[in-house]
Structure formats: structure tokens, C-alpha cells
Amino acid sequence: MTAAEPSPLPNNNDDTSTTKAATPKRAPRIIRRKKKKGASACSSSTDANNNDIPAHIQNNTQLHHIISTTLPKDYEFEIPKTIWRIEKANATAVALQLPEGLTMYASTIGDILIKFAYRFQPPPTPNPSQDQDDDDDGSGKKKKSDSRPTEINSLSILGDVTYGACCIDDLSARALGCDLLVHYGHSCLVPLTCTVIPCLYIFVEIRVDVQHLVDCVKLTFLEEEKDRRRNKTDNNVIGEEKDEGESSAPTTRIIEALVMGTVQFRSAVIESAQRLDNSSATTSDSPCQVQFEAIVPQAKPLSPGEVLGCTAPSGLAAMDFQEALSKTRRRQARRNNQDVASASSADTTSADDGNLTRERLMIFLADGRFHLEAAMISNPSLRALRYDPYSKTLTEERYEIVQMKKLRREAILSVRQILGISPSARRMDVISGKVDYQQSSDDIANSILHQPSSKPCSPTDSSRPIITMGIILGTLGRQGNPAILSRIRTLLHSHGIRTIIVLLSEIFPKKLEMMSTSAPGSGGGVSAWVQIACPRLSIDWGHYFCVPVLSPFELFVALGEVADSSLWVAGEEKEEDGYPMDFYSKSGGPWANYYDSNKDRKVMSYGT
């Protein structure tokens, strides 16, 4: 038998060891199922095959006519998908939750769902064996073979304020007796495995004029390059004479664009990056040329290019842009069935190195600054341009990162003084910059869980003043994470600090003032707070409270559990040091929602 011939089937009388040696082990077969284009794994609890919308919904001309005449055409509310999800779940009590900007469409959406859900379902396919079993239930009466609902009995609109996907209010929906919640306008931050009733996330993607965005960017940098060259020429005339022909030499300016935006514009973000990448802007009357290279960064588990007010990609200024660009082009070439090798090796730098300049910046697609500010806080050294799709304007945005870090540093130092905590000598060396010490998230968590526990000081203990620190758990939807509360409470108790837990749907200065004290150690109130709701509340509004209000990350810094040198240098020379915006990032530390057991959102006991 030659090597090319297949091995014969083993005989029962053959020796087992010989059979094993002669028959090569078959490699395991791996089957990968491709996701349907445009489908999101987090928007439904079922797989892509079960998400195929049936014909009685997808091809319903009356439904599409009502959608096109009652809802804005540029907003994708995914009504057919929602109806199909209701029918699949046999839901008869449905709740809708929308952010403030979309609430005006809530009643219209509710009327459409009530009118079309279950109304056009085809009769069930008859099953002879099932019909025989259902004919008689033993009492001589026929049983109903089709027990599907025929209509939505109740539809509720949740009217509480909704700031983001962290405010998804499945608990209130369950209290109302609903068996399905549809959340509009945000990505799926809270996993469906953590909600008490089935939920459906609808991103509400908005269609915008992508080509206008790209044209604005090209025109802006082309005009900038003309002005730079004009100023350079004027300076040469005033100053020393340059070599002949130097001023007229063609120059190439390469813009490394990092395109991001909010989840409503995620398709437009990707499309604009594709149109901008490997493109150029030039004029016949000017020797200058501007070329663009564009990628879409990602802070997992968020969608590519998606930025939240508390979570944004970090390290963009120091990243290997060319490597990321090569991966992006190869991925795009595979999708378009193009040559991957030629796509990854595409070269847009035709000019000599002497006349070549590179500039990296962020291009953000959104109608406001709040989400962009998270990207600027995380990457303060990068220039930021924001395109407003409604006013169709491109503006340059700035953020006072030095002033922000100064305010947060003062709050952290104030908490240290109140709690009587002084970091170790090594921690102080790190803070002052004498040593370069990097701690992983696992090291930080393990240092908390394995350090000796000290009991909180009792009211009768006169050896030290009574200091109480309040822990605020946000109750606006799912803002507060009980698992993070457990970690923080354990951390404070390990330092001998007494705690009190307060549940608040919204945090106002007047509310905390009634429970706080300006005289730490007097025992008459809370001396400082840490809030597990929204980190931006501490960053943006923390200095308006009567006592310090820290975010979970800032508390870890205050207690010396993590050294963050960026908070301790407020000079302009350290402006490139960003502040971590990782509250819903997988790369976040023990203070973040997706760290280790925090993602289960359950109260844990750490032995203190």
C-alpha cells in the first residue's frame, strides 16, 4: 500500500496498537458560521439564522407605507425586526424605553407595534402527529393546537430620563408586568444575560451625507496646507534667501485620521473612513498635496468607532498606525474579494521623505461634544475635529485637560487628607516620577483581595476620629454595578474606613449636602463620597459638591492601590498624559464594568 492510497478499514482481529499506528488521527473539523451583514450579536438573544424576518412582516406593504409616512426616513427604528422579536417571544406586554431626543416618536412606534404585531401571522403548519395528540386530552374535549397570542395586550412607555444604555430599566419593566423591553438609541452595555426580562437593543442608526463629511475634511486640510505654504513663502522673503527651487518643491502632507462617533452613526463612521482612506486633495494652482490614511479604532466590547461618554479608545497617539492601517485594508480587501497582498501594501507616499510630513488626528461624527470629550480626555495630545451631520459643519474642538486633572488631583488629595491615608514610599516615588512602575489590573485586584483586613473603626474607638465615606450606587436603570460596590466596600474596610451605602437615581449637590459634613471626624455625616453611576459626573461636576465625590478609579488612586502619574502632573509638558476612560472597556481595571466578575453584576463577598 502506497502513501497515497487510503488506509483499509481495520479488521476486528487486527491488533489494536497496530491499527492506531497505521490510521492517522483525523484533524478536528471546525465549522464557522458567518454572521448576517448588519446583524448585531448583542441586539438579540438568538442567533443570526433565527433573526431572519418572515415574509408576512418583511413584505407587508401596508407596514412599510405607515413607517415611511409617520417616522423620519433617515432614522432606522427597525420596526419589522421589533415586530418579529415580539412574535417570537410571544410577548403580550411590551415596554419601550427611549432617550429624550427620541421620545417624541414613542407613541407612533407603539401604535405601529400594536397594529401589526400578531395581526398578519400565517396559520401554523399542520402536523398530523401533533394533531392526533391534540384531538383528545382524555376528557373527550378537543385541545387547542395553536396557543399563540393574537395581539399586544398592553404597551408601556418608560418616561424616566435615559442618559445611555447603562440606564436600561428592565427592573421597572418587570414591575409593570412586561415580558419584553425594547431599548432605543444606545448600544448593549448591559448584557442580555444580566437582565431580568428579555430585552432588545435598537441602535436607531441615522443616515447622513457621508460624502459631504469627506469633502469638508479634504477642503479643510487643503486650505490649511495652502496657508502654511503661503506663510512659509512670506517668511523666506523676509528672512534669508533659500536655495533656488526649494520653495517651489512639491510637498506632501499625510493625515492619519482616526474616525469615531456615536453608535447612531456607526455605519457612517465606517463608510467615511473607507472613502477617506487612500484619497488625496490637491489643486492645479498649488504644488502642495494632502493625502489621507484612515482607520476606525475600537474599545472592545463596543462597536468599531463607537465612543461613550465614559469609554473611549486610548493610546491612539502612540499606536502603530501603519500596522493598524494594513490590517484594516486587508480586512476590507477580503470583504470585497480583492487581492489582499496588494491592498495591504498600498503606498500613498509618492513624495520624497524630505517633503513629507505626517499628522495624526481624530475625526468625530456627532451632534454634540459629550462623547467626543471622552476621546479627548483619553487622548489629549491629538487634534480633534467634529462633524455635525445636522448643521453640516466641521469644527475643531479643544478640552482643558490640564485644568481637569488639576481639579481631580485636588479632590483625590483632599480625600487622602480626610481619611488620613499616606501612600507608601514606593507609591510616592511612582507619583513623583522617580520610578517607572506599571501595575496590571490583576495585580491591583489581587493586592486588595489578599491584603490583611482591618475592621472599620467602631463608634466607641477613641484612638482615631470617626470617618465615614459614602458609597453611592446609581439606581437609574442599570447605572450602578453591585459587583463594583462589593469591591469598593471591601477596599475601604481593608483600610479601616467606615462606609454607608446610599441608593440614588440622580446625584445632585443639594441632596449630598444634606448627608455630608464639612468637619471630618465629627461623626455628624459623610466626609467624602465615591459614586458608582457615571464617571463623568465626578469629572465634569465634582468640584461643585460640598465634599469630594470620586469615581471608582479615583478612589483606587486615592487609596494608593493604583499609581496614575498623569493625575499628579498638571504642567503643559505632561498634557499628552490622558485620563483613563475605560468604565465599559474590557481593558479597564477593577473599577470597570467588564473586569473579571464585575461583568456578572452580582454582589460578591471578598471576606471582609
Coordinates of C-alpha atoms in Angstrom, one line a residue:
M1 CA 0.0 0.0 0.0
T2 CA 1.5 3.4 -1.0
A3 CA 1.2 6.5 1.0
A4 CA -1.3 8.0 -1.5
E5 CA -3.7 5.1 -1.0
P6 CA -6.4 5.3 1.7
S7 CA -5.9 3.0 4.7
P8 CA -8.2 0.0 4.7
L9 CA -10.9 -0.4 7.4
P10 CA -9.4 -2.2 10.4
N11 CA -10.3 -5.8 10.9
N12 CA -11.7 -6.9 14.2
N13 CA -8.9 -9.4 14.5
D14 CA -6.2 -6.8 13.9
D15 CA -4.0 -5.7 16.8
T16 CA -5.3 -2.5 18.4
S17 CA -1.9 -0.9 18.6
T18 CA -1.1 -1.6 15.0
T19 CA -4.4 -0.1 13.9
K20 CA -3.8 3.1 15.9
A21 CA -0.3 3.4 14.4
A22 CA -1.5 2.8 10.8
T23 CA -4.5 5.1 10.9
P24 CA -3.6 8.8 11.2
K25 CA -5.6 10.9 13.6
R26 CA -8.2 13.0 11.9
A27 CA -7.9 16.7 12.5
P28 CA -11.0 18.2 14.2
R29 CA -13.4 19.8 11.8
I30 CA -14.0 23.5 12.5
I31 CA -17.3 25.0 11.3
R32 CA -17.6 28.8 11.3
R33 CA -20.9 30.4 10.7
K34 CA -20.9 33.8 9.1
K35 CA -23.0 36.4 10.7
K36 CA -25.6 38.1 8.6
K37 CA -24.5 41.5 7.4
G38 CA -25.6 44.3 9.7
A39 CA -26.7 41.9 12.4
S40 CA -25.5 42.6 15.9
A41 CA -24.8 39.8 18.3
C42 CA -25.9 41.8 21.3
S43 CA -29.2 43.1 19.9
S44 CA -31.0 39.8 20.2
S45 CA -30.6 36.7 22.3
T46 CA -31.0 34.4 19.3
D47 CA -28.6 33.5 16.5
A48 CA -28.5 35.1 13.1
N49 CA -30.5 32.4 11.4
N50 CA -33.4 32.8 13.7
N51 CA -33.3 36.6 13.1
D52 CA -34.5 36.2 9.5
I53 CA -37.7 38.3 9.4
P54 CA -40.6 36.3 7.9
A55 CA -42.4 37.3 4.7
H56 CA -45.6 38.3 6.4
I57 CA -43.7 41.1 8.1
Q58 CA -40.8 41.9 5.7
N59 CA -43.1 42.1 2.6
N60 CA -46.0 43.8 4.3
T61 CA -46.6 46.9 2.1
Q62 CA -49.0 48.4 4.5
L63 CA -46.5 48.3 7.3
H64 CA -43.8 49.9 5.2
H65 CA -46.1 52.6 4.0
I66 CA -47.0 53.6 7.5
I67 CA -43.4 53.5 8.6
S68 CA -42.4 55.8 5.7
T69 CA -45.2 58.3 6.3
T70 CA -45.1 58.5 10.1
L71 CA -41.5 58.2 11.1
P72 CA -38.4 60.1 9.8
K73 CA -36.9 58.4 6.8
D74 CA -33.3 58.9 7.9
Y75 CA -33.9 57.1 11.3
E76 CA -33.8 53.3 11.3
F77 CA -36.1 52.2 14.1
E78 CA -36.1 48.6 12.8
I79 CA -39.8 48.2 13.2
P80 CA -40.1 44.8 11.2
K81 CA -37.3 43.4 13.4
T82 CA -39.1 44.5 16.6
I83 CA -42.4 43.0 15.5
W84 CA -40.7 39.7 14.7
R85 CA -39.0 39.8 18.1
I86 CA -42.3 40.3 19.8
E87 CA -43.9 37.5 17.9
K88 CA -41.0 35.1 18.6
A89 CA -41.1 35.8 22.3
N90 CA -45.0 35.6 22.4
A91 CA -44.9 38.9 24.3
T92 CA -48.2 40.4 25.1
A93 CA -46.9 43.2 27.5
V94 CA -44.2 45.3 25.8
A95 CA -42.3 48.3 27.3
L96 CA -40.5 50.9 25.2
Q97 CA -37.6 53.0 26.5
L98 CA -36.2 55.9 24.5
P99 CA -33.7 58.8 25.2
E100 CA -35.0 62.3 25.4
G101 CA -34.3 63.1 21.8
L102 CA -36.4 60.1 20.5
T103 CA -39.3 60.2 23.0
M104 CA -41.4 62.2 20.5
Y105 CA -41.6 59.1 18.4
A106 CA -42.6 56.7 21.2
S107 CA -46.4 56.9 20.7
T108 CA -46.1 56.4 17.0
I109 CA -43.9 53.4 17.4
G110 CA -46.2 52.0 20.0
D111 CA -49.2 52.4 17.7
I112 CA -47.5 50.6 14.8
L113 CA -46.4 47.7 17.0
I114 CA -49.9 47.2 18.4
K115 CA -51.5 47.4 14.9
F116 CA -49.1 44.9 13.2
A117 CA -47.8 42.5 15.8
Y118 CA -49.6 39.1 15.5
R119 CA -52.1 40.5 13.0
F120 CA -50.7 39.0 9.9
Q121 CA -49.3 35.8 11.2
P122 CA -49.9 32.8 8.8
P123 CA -51.7 29.8 10.4
P124 CA -49.4 27.2 11.9
T125 CA -48.2 24.4 9.7
P126 CA -50.4 21.4 10.4
N127 CA -48.5 18.4 12.0
P128 CA -50.5 15.2 11.7
S129 CA -48.9 13.5 14.7
Q130 CA -49.4 16.6 16.8
D131 CA -53.0 17.0 15.7
Q132 CA -53.7 13.4 16.7
D133 CA -52.3 14.0 20.1
D134 CA -54.2 17.3 20.5
D135 CA -57.5 15.9 19.4
D136 CA -58.3 14.4 22.7
D137 CA -56.9 15.3 26.1
G138 CA -58.6 12.3 27.8
S139 CA -61.7 14.2 28.8
G140 CA -63.4 13.9 25.4
K141 CA -62.7 17.6 24.7
K142 CA -60.6 18.8 21.9
K143 CA -57.5 20.8 22.8
K144 CA -56.4 24.0 21.0
S145 CA -53.3 23.3 19.0
D146 CA -52.5 27.0 18.4
S147 CA -52.0 28.9 21.7
R148 CA -50.1 31.8 20.2
P149 CA -51.1 35.4 21.3
T150 CA -53.3 37.3 18.9
E151 CA -52.4 40.9 20.0
I152 CA -50.4 43.0 22.4
N153 CA -52.5 43.5 25.5
S154 CA -50.5 46.4 26.9
L155 CA -47.7 48.7 25.8
S156 CA -45.9 50.9 28.3
I157 CA -43.6 53.8 27.6
L158 CA -41.0 54.3 30.3
G159 CA -40.8 58.1 30.9
D160 CA -37.8 58.3 33.3
V161 CA -34.8 60.1 31.9
T162 CA -32.4 57.9 29.9
Y163 CA -28.8 59.1 29.5
G164 CA -27.4 56.0 28.0
A165 CA -27.6 52.2 27.6
C166 CA -26.5 52.0 31.3
C167 CA -29.9 53.3 32.1
I168 CA -31.8 50.4 30.6
D169 CA -34.7 49.8 33.0
D170 CA -35.6 46.2 32.8
L171 CA -36.4 46.2 36.5
S172 CA -39.2 48.8 36.1
A173 CA -40.5 46.9 33.0
R174 CA -40.8 43.7 35.0
A175 CA -42.5 45.6 37.8
L176 CA -45.1 46.7 35.2
G177 CA -45.7 43.1 34.2
C178 CA -43.9 43.4 30.9
D179 CA -42.4 40.4 29.2
L180 CA -40.2 42.3 26.7
L181 CA -38.3 45.6 26.8
V182 CA -37.2 47.5 23.7
H183 CA -34.4 50.0 24.4
Y184 CA -33.8 52.6 21.7
G185 CA -30.8 54.8 20.8
H186 CA -27.9 53.0 22.6
S187 CA -25.6 50.1 22.3
C188 CA -25.9 47.0 24.5
L189 CA -23.7 47.8 27.5
V190 CA -25.6 45.6 29.9
P191 CA -25.5 42.0 28.6
L192 CA -28.8 40.3 28.0
T193 CA -27.8 37.6 30.4
C194 CA -28.0 40.1 33.2
T195 CA -31.5 41.5 32.5
V196 CA -34.5 40.1 34.4
I197 CA -36.7 40.1 31.3
P198 CA -35.9 39.7 27.6
C199 CA -34.6 42.9 26.0
L200 CA -34.0 44.2 22.5
Y201 CA -31.5 46.9 21.8
I202 CA -32.3 49.1 18.8
F203 CA -29.4 51.4 17.9
V204 CA -31.5 53.8 15.7
E205 CA -28.9 54.3 13.1
I206 CA -29.2 57.7 11.4
R207 CA -28.3 58.1 7.7
V208 CA -26.1 61.2 7.0
D209 CA -24.4 62.7 4.0
V210 CA -21.1 60.9 4.2
Q211 CA -19.6 62.4 1.1
H212 CA -20.2 65.9 2.5
L213 CA -18.2 64.9 5.6
V214 CA -15.3 63.6 3.4
D215 CA -15.4 66.7 1.2
C216 CA -15.3 69.0 4.2
V217 CA -12.3 67.2 5.7
K218 CA -10.4 67.4 2.4
L219 CA -11.1 71.0 1.8
T220 CA -10.2 72.0 5.3
F221 CA -6.7 70.4 5.1
L222 CA -6.1 71.6 1.6
E223 CA -6.8 75.2 2.7
E224 CA -4.6 74.7 5.7
E225 CA -1.7 73.5 3.6
K226 CA -2.1 76.5 1.2
D227 CA -1.9 78.9 4.2
R228 CA 1.1 77.1 5.6
R229 CA 2.9 77.3 2.3
R230 CA 1.9 80.9 1.8
N231 CA 3.3 81.8 5.3
K232 CA 6.4 79.8 4.6
T233 CA 7.0 81.7 1.4
D234 CA 6.5 85.1 3.1
N235 CA 9.0 84.2 5.8
N236 CA 11.5 83.2 3.2
V237 CA 11.2 86.5 1.5
I238 CA 11.7 88.4 4.8
G239 CA 14.4 86.1 6.1
E240 CA 17.5 84.6 4.5
E241 CA 17.4 83.6 0.9
K242 CA 16.8 79.9 0.3
D243 CA 18.2 77.6 -2.4
E244 CA 16.7 78.1 -5.8
G245 CA 13.7 75.8 -6.3
E246 CA 13.3 74.9 -2.7
S247 CA 10.2 77.0 -2.1
S248 CA 8.5 75.6 -5.2
A249 CA 9.2 71.9 -4.4
P250 CA 6.0 69.9 -4.1
T251 CA 5.2 68.9 -0.6
T252 CA 3.0 66.1 0.6
R253 CA 1.2 66.2 3.9
I254 CA -0.2 62.8 5.1
I255 CA -3.2 62.9 7.5
E256 CA -3.5 59.9 9.7
A257 CA -7.2 60.0 10.6
L258 CA -8.9 58.1 13.4
V259 CA -12.6 58.2 12.6
M260 CA -15.0 57.7 15.5
G261 CA -18.6 58.7 16.5
T262 CA -21.6 57.7 18.5
V263 CA -23.5 54.4 17.9
Q264 CA -26.2 56.1 15.8
F265 CA -23.6 57.0 13.2
R266 CA -21.6 53.8 13.3
S267 CA -22.3 52.9 9.6
A268 CA -21.4 56.4 8.5
V269 CA -18.2 56.3 10.6
I270 CA -17.0 53.2 8.8
E271 CA -18.1 54.4 5.3
S272 CA -16.4 57.8 5.8
A273 CA -13.2 56.1 6.9
Q274 CA -13.3 53.9 3.8
R275 CA -13.9 56.9 1.5
L276 CA -11.2 59.0 3.2
D277 CA -8.6 56.3 3.2
N278 CA -6.1 56.3 0.3
S279 CA -7.6 59.5 -1.0
S280 CA -5.9 62.9 -1.7
A281 CA -6.7 66.5 -2.1
T282 CA -4.8 68.8 -4.5
T283 CA -5.3 71.7 -6.8
S284 CA -3.7 72.6 -10.1
D285 CA -2.5 76.1 -8.9
S286 CA -0.6 74.8 -5.9
P287 CA 2.2 72.2 -5.6
C288 CA 1.0 71.1 -2.2
Q289 CA -0.8 67.8 -1.8
V290 CA -2.7 66.3 1.1
Q291 CA -3.2 62.5 1.3
F292 CA -5.3 60.7 3.8
E293 CA -5.0 57.4 5.6
A294 CA -7.9 56.5 7.8
I295 CA -8.8 53.7 10.3
V296 CA -11.6 53.1 12.8
P297 CA -10.3 52.4 16.3
Q298 CA -12.2 50.3 18.7
A299 CA -12.6 50.0 22.5
K300 CA -13.9 46.5 22.9
P301 CA -16.6 45.4 23.6
L302 CA -18.0 48.5 21.9
S303 CA -18.6 48.6 18.1
P304 CA -15.7 49.8 15.9
G305 CA -15.5 53.5 16.2
E306 CA -18.1 53.8 18.9
V307 CA -17.4 56.1 21.8
L308 CA -19.3 56.6 25.0
G309 CA -19.2 59.4 27.4
C310 CA -17.3 57.2 29.9
T311 CA -15.4 54.9 27.5
A312 CA -13.2 55.7 24.5
P313 CA -10.2 54.1 22.8
S314 CA -6.9 55.0 24.5
G315 CA -3.3 55.2 23.4
L316 CA -4.1 56.4 19.9
A317 CA -1.2 58.8 19.8
A318 CA 1.4 56.1 20.4
M319 CA -0.3 53.2 18.5
D320 CA 1.4 51.7 15.4
F321 CA -0.8 53.4 12.9
Q322 CA 0.7 51.7 9.8
E323 CA 0.1 48.2 11.3
A324 CA -3.5 49.0 12.1
L325 CA -4.0 50.5 8.6
S326 CA -2.5 47.4 7.0
K327 CA -4.9 45.2 8.9
T328 CA -7.9 47.4 8.0
R329 CA -7.1 47.3 4.3
R330 CA -6.6 43.5 4.3
R331 CA -9.9 43.0 6.0
Q332 CA -11.6 45.3 3.5
A333 CA -10.0 43.5 0.6
R334 CA -11.2 40.1 1.8
R335 CA -14.8 41.5 2.1
N336 CA -14.5 42.9 -1.5
N337 CA -12.8 39.7 -2.8
Q338 CA -9.8 41.7 -3.8
D339 CA -6.1 40.9 -3.7
V340 CA -5.1 41.1 0.0
A341 CA -1.4 41.5 -0.6
S342 CA -1.8 44.5 -2.9
A343 CA -4.3 46.1 -0.6
S344 CA -2.1 45.9 2.5
S345 CA 1.0 47.2 0.6
A346 CA -0.8 50.2 -0.9
D347 CA 1.5 53.2 -0.8
T348 CA 0.2 56.7 -0.8
T349 CA 3.6 58.4 -0.1
S350 CA 5.0 59.2 -3.6
A351 CA 6.9 62.3 -2.5
D352 CA 10.5 62.3 -1.2
D353 CA 10.9 61.9 2.6
G354 CA 12.3 65.5 2.8
N355 CA 9.0 66.9 1.6
L356 CA 6.8 64.5 3.5
T357 CA 5.0 65.4 6.8
R358 CA 2.6 63.3 8.9
E359 CA -0.1 64.4 11.3
R360 CA -2.4 62.3 13.4
L361 CA -5.8 63.5 14.5
M362 CA -9.4 62.4 15.5
I363 CA -12.4 63.0 13.3
F364 CA -15.6 62.6 15.3
L365 CA -19.1 62.3 13.9
A366 CA -21.7 63.5 16.4
D367 CA -24.1 66.4 17.0
G368 CA -22.7 67.2 20.5
R369 CA -19.4 67.3 22.5
F370 CA -20.2 64.9 25.3
H371 CA -19.0 61.7 23.7
L372 CA -16.1 63.5 21.9
E373 CA -14.9 64.8 25.2
A374 CA -14.3 61.2 26.4
A375 CA -12.0 60.6 23.4
M376 CA -10.2 63.9 24.0
I377 CA -9.8 63.1 27.7
S378 CA -8.3 59.8 26.8
N379 CA -6.1 61.1 24.0
P380 CA -5.4 64.8 24.9
S381 CA -2.4 65.2 22.6
L382 CA -4.4 64.5 19.4
R383 CA -6.2 67.2 17.5
A384 CA -9.9 66.7 17.3
L385 CA -12.4 67.7 14.5
R386 CA -16.1 67.2 15.0
Y387 CA -18.6 67.0 12.1
D388 CA -22.2 67.8 12.9
P389 CA -24.4 65.9 10.5
Y390 CA -27.4 68.2 11.1
S391 CA -25.8 71.6 10.6
K392 CA -23.2 70.0 8.2
T393 CA -20.3 71.9 9.8
L394 CA -16.8 70.8 10.6
T395 CA -15.3 72.4 13.8
E396 CA -12.1 72.0 15.7
E397 CA -12.7 71.2 19.4
R398 CA -10.5 71.6 22.4
Y399 CA -10.6 70.4 26.0
E400 CA -8.8 71.8 29.1
I401 CA -7.2 68.5 30.1
V402 CA -4.7 70.2 32.4
Q403 CA -7.3 72.1 34.3
M404 CA -9.5 68.9 34.6
K405 CA -6.6 66.9 36.0
K406 CA -5.7 69.6 38.5
L407 CA -9.3 69.6 39.8
R408 CA -9.4 65.8 40.1
R409 CA -5.9 65.8 41.8
E410 CA -7.1 68.2 44.4
A411 CA -10.2 66.1 45.1
I412 CA -8.0 62.9 45.5
L413 CA -5.6 64.7 47.8
S414 CA -8.5 66.0 49.8
V415 CA -9.8 62.5 50.3
R416 CA -6.4 61.3 51.4
Q417 CA -6.2 64.0 53.9
I418 CA -9.7 63.3 55.2
L419 CA -9.1 59.6 55.5
G420 CA -5.6 60.0 57.0
I421 CA -4.0 57.9 54.2
S422 CA -0.4 58.4 53.1
P423 CA 0.8 56.2 50.3
S424 CA 3.9 54.1 50.8
A425 CA 7.3 55.4 49.8
R426 CA 7.3 53.4 46.6
R427 CA 3.9 54.8 45.7
M428 CA 5.2 58.3 46.3
D429 CA 8.2 57.6 44.1
V430 CA 5.9 56.5 41.3
I431 CA 3.7 59.6 41.8
S432 CA 6.7 61.9 41.7
G433 CA 8.1 60.1 38.7
K434 CA 11.2 58.8 40.3
V435 CA 10.5 55.2 39.2
D436 CA 8.6 53.9 36.2
Y437 CA 6.2 51.3 37.7
Q438 CA 3.4 49.8 35.8
Q439 CA 0.7 47.7 37.5
S440 CA -1.6 45.3 35.7
S441 CA -5.3 45.2 36.6
D442 CA -4.8 41.7 38.1
D443 CA -2.1 43.0 40.4
I444 CA -4.3 45.7 41.6
A445 CA -7.2 43.4 42.3
N446 CA -5.1 40.8 44.0
S447 CA -3.5 43.4 46.2
I448 CA -6.9 44.3 47.5
L449 CA -8.2 40.8 48.0
H450 CA -5.2 39.3 49.7
Q451 CA -4.0 42.2 52.0
P452 CA -4.7 41.8 55.7
S453 CA -8.2 43.0 56.7
S454 CA -8.8 45.6 59.3
K455 CA -12.2 46.2 60.8
P456 CA -13.8 49.6 60.4
C457 CA -13.4 51.8 63.4
S458 CA -16.2 51.5 65.9
P459 CA -18.0 54.5 67.4
T460 CA -16.5 53.6 70.8
D461 CA -13.0 53.6 69.5
S462 CA -11.5 56.9 70.6
S463 CA -8.0 56.2 69.2
R464 CA -8.9 57.7 65.9
P465 CA -11.6 60.1 64.6
I466 CA -14.7 58.5 63.1
I467 CA -14.6 58.9 59.3
T468 CA -17.5 57.8 57.2
M469 CA -17.2 57.5 53.5
G470 CA -20.4 57.2 51.4
I471 CA -20.8 54.8 48.5
I472 CA -23.5 55.9 46.0
L473 CA -25.0 53.1 43.9
G474 CA -26.8 54.6 40.9
T475 CA -30.3 53.2 40.5
L476 CA -31.2 54.9 37.3
G477 CA -31.7 51.7 35.3
R478 CA -28.6 49.7 35.5
Q479 CA -26.1 52.5 36.1
G480 CA -24.8 51.1 39.3
N481 CA -22.9 47.8 39.3
P482 CA -23.3 45.8 42.6
A483 CA -20.1 43.9 41.9
I484 CA -18.1 47.1 41.8
L485 CA -19.8 48.2 45.0
S486 CA -18.6 45.0 46.7
R487 CA -15.0 45.6 45.6
I488 CA -15.1 49.2 46.8
R489 CA -16.7 48.4 50.1
T490 CA -14.1 45.6 50.7
L491 CA -11.3 48.0 49.8
L492 CA -12.5 50.7 52.2
H493 CA -13.0 48.3 55.0
S494 CA -9.5 46.9 54.5
H495 CA -8.2 50.4 55.2
G496 CA -10.3 50.6 58.4
I497 CA -12.8 53.1 56.9
R498 CA -16.5 53.0 57.9
T499 CA -18.9 53.1 54.9
I500 CA -22.5 53.9 54.3
I501 CA -24.4 52.8 51.1
V502 CA -26.8 55.2 49.5
L503 CA -29.0 54.4 46.5
L504 CA -29.7 57.4 44.2
S505 CA -31.3 57.6 40.8
E506 CA -29.7 61.0 40.2
I507 CA -26.9 62.7 42.2
F508 CA -27.4 66.4 43.0
P509 CA -25.2 68.7 45.1
K510 CA -28.1 69.7 47.4
K511 CA -29.0 66.1 48.0
L512 CA -25.5 65.1 49.1
E513 CA -25.1 68.3 51.2
M514 CA -27.9 67.2 53.5
M515 CA -25.9 64.0 54.3
S516 CA -22.4 65.4 54.3
T517 CA -20.2 67.1 56.9
S518 CA -17.5 69.7 56.4
A519 CA -15.8 68.7 59.6
P520 CA -14.3 65.2 59.1
G521 CA -14.1 63.1 62.2
S522 CA -17.0 64.8 63.9
G523 CA -19.3 61.8 63.3
G524 CA -22.0 64.0 62.1
G525 CA -22.1 63.0 58.4
V526 CA -20.3 61.7 55.4
S527 CA -16.8 63.2 54.9
A528 CA -16.4 62.0 51.2
W529 CA -18.2 60.1 48.6
V530 CA -17.5 57.6 45.8
Q531 CA -20.2 57.2 43.2
I532 CA -20.8 54.1 41.1
A533 CA -23.0 55.6 38.5
C534 CA -21.2 57.8 35.8
P535 CA -17.5 58.7 36.0
R536 CA -18.2 61.9 34.0
L537 CA -20.3 63.2 37.0
S538 CA -17.2 63.4 39.1
I539 CA -15.0 64.7 36.2
D540 CA -17.5 67.4 35.0
W541 CA -19.3 68.3 38.2
G542 CA -17.2 67.0 41.1
H543 CA -15.9 70.5 42.0
Y544 CA -19.5 71.8 42.6
F545 CA -20.1 69.5 45.6
C546 CA -19.5 70.5 49.2
V547 CA -17.3 67.4 49.8
P548 CA -15.2 65.4 47.4
V549 CA -17.1 63.0 45.1
L550 CA -14.8 60.5 43.5
S551 CA -15.3 58.0 40.7
P552 CA -14.3 54.3 41.3
F553 CA -11.0 54.8 39.5
E554 CA -10.1 57.9 41.5
L555 CA -10.8 56.1 44.8
F556 CA -8.3 53.4 43.8
V557 CA -5.8 56.2 43.2
A558 CA -6.6 57.9 46.4
L559 CA -6.1 54.8 48.5
G560 CA -2.8 54.1 46.8
E561 CA -4.0 50.9 45.1
V562 CA -3.0 52.2 41.6
A563 CA -0.4 54.8 40.7
D564 CA -1.6 57.1 38.0
S565 CA 1.1 59.6 37.3
S566 CA -1.0 61.6 34.8
L567 CA -3.1 63.0 37.7
W568 CA -0.1 64.3 39.6
V569 CA 1.4 66.5 36.9
A570 CA -0.6 69.5 35.8
G571 CA 2.1 71.2 33.7
E572 CA 1.8 71.7 30.0
E573 CA 4.8 69.4 29.5
K574 CA 2.6 66.4 30.5
E575 CA -0.5 67.3 28.6
E576 CA -0.1 64.2 26.5
D577 CA -0.9 62.0 29.5
G578 CA -4.5 61.1 29.3
Y579 CA -7.1 60.2 31.9
P580 CA -8.4 56.6 31.6
M581 CA -11.9 56.4 30.1
D582 CA -12.5 52.7 30.4
F583 CA -15.6 52.3 32.5
Y584 CA -17.2 49.9 30.0
S585 CA -13.9 48.7 28.3
K586 CA -12.6 45.2 28.6
S587 CA -9.1 46.7 29.2
G588 CA -10.3 48.5 32.4
G589 CA -9.2 47.7 35.9
P590 CA -11.2 46.5 38.9
W591 CA -13.1 49.8 38.8
A592 CA -14.6 48.9 35.4
N593 CA -17.8 47.1 34.5
Y594 CA -16.2 44.4 32.3
Y595 CA -13.3 43.5 34.6
D596 CA -13.4 39.8 35.8
S597 CA -16.5 39.1 37.9
N598 CA -17.8 42.7 37.6
K599 CA -19.4 41.8 34.3
D600 CA -21.8 39.4 36.1
R601 CA -23.1 42.5 38.1
K602 CA -23.6 40.4 41.3
V603 CA -22.7 41.3 44.9
M604 CA -19.6 39.3 45.8
S605 CA -18.1 38.5 49.2
Y606 CA -14.3 39.1 49.4
G607 CA -14.0 38.0 53.1
T608 CA -14.2 41.4 54.8

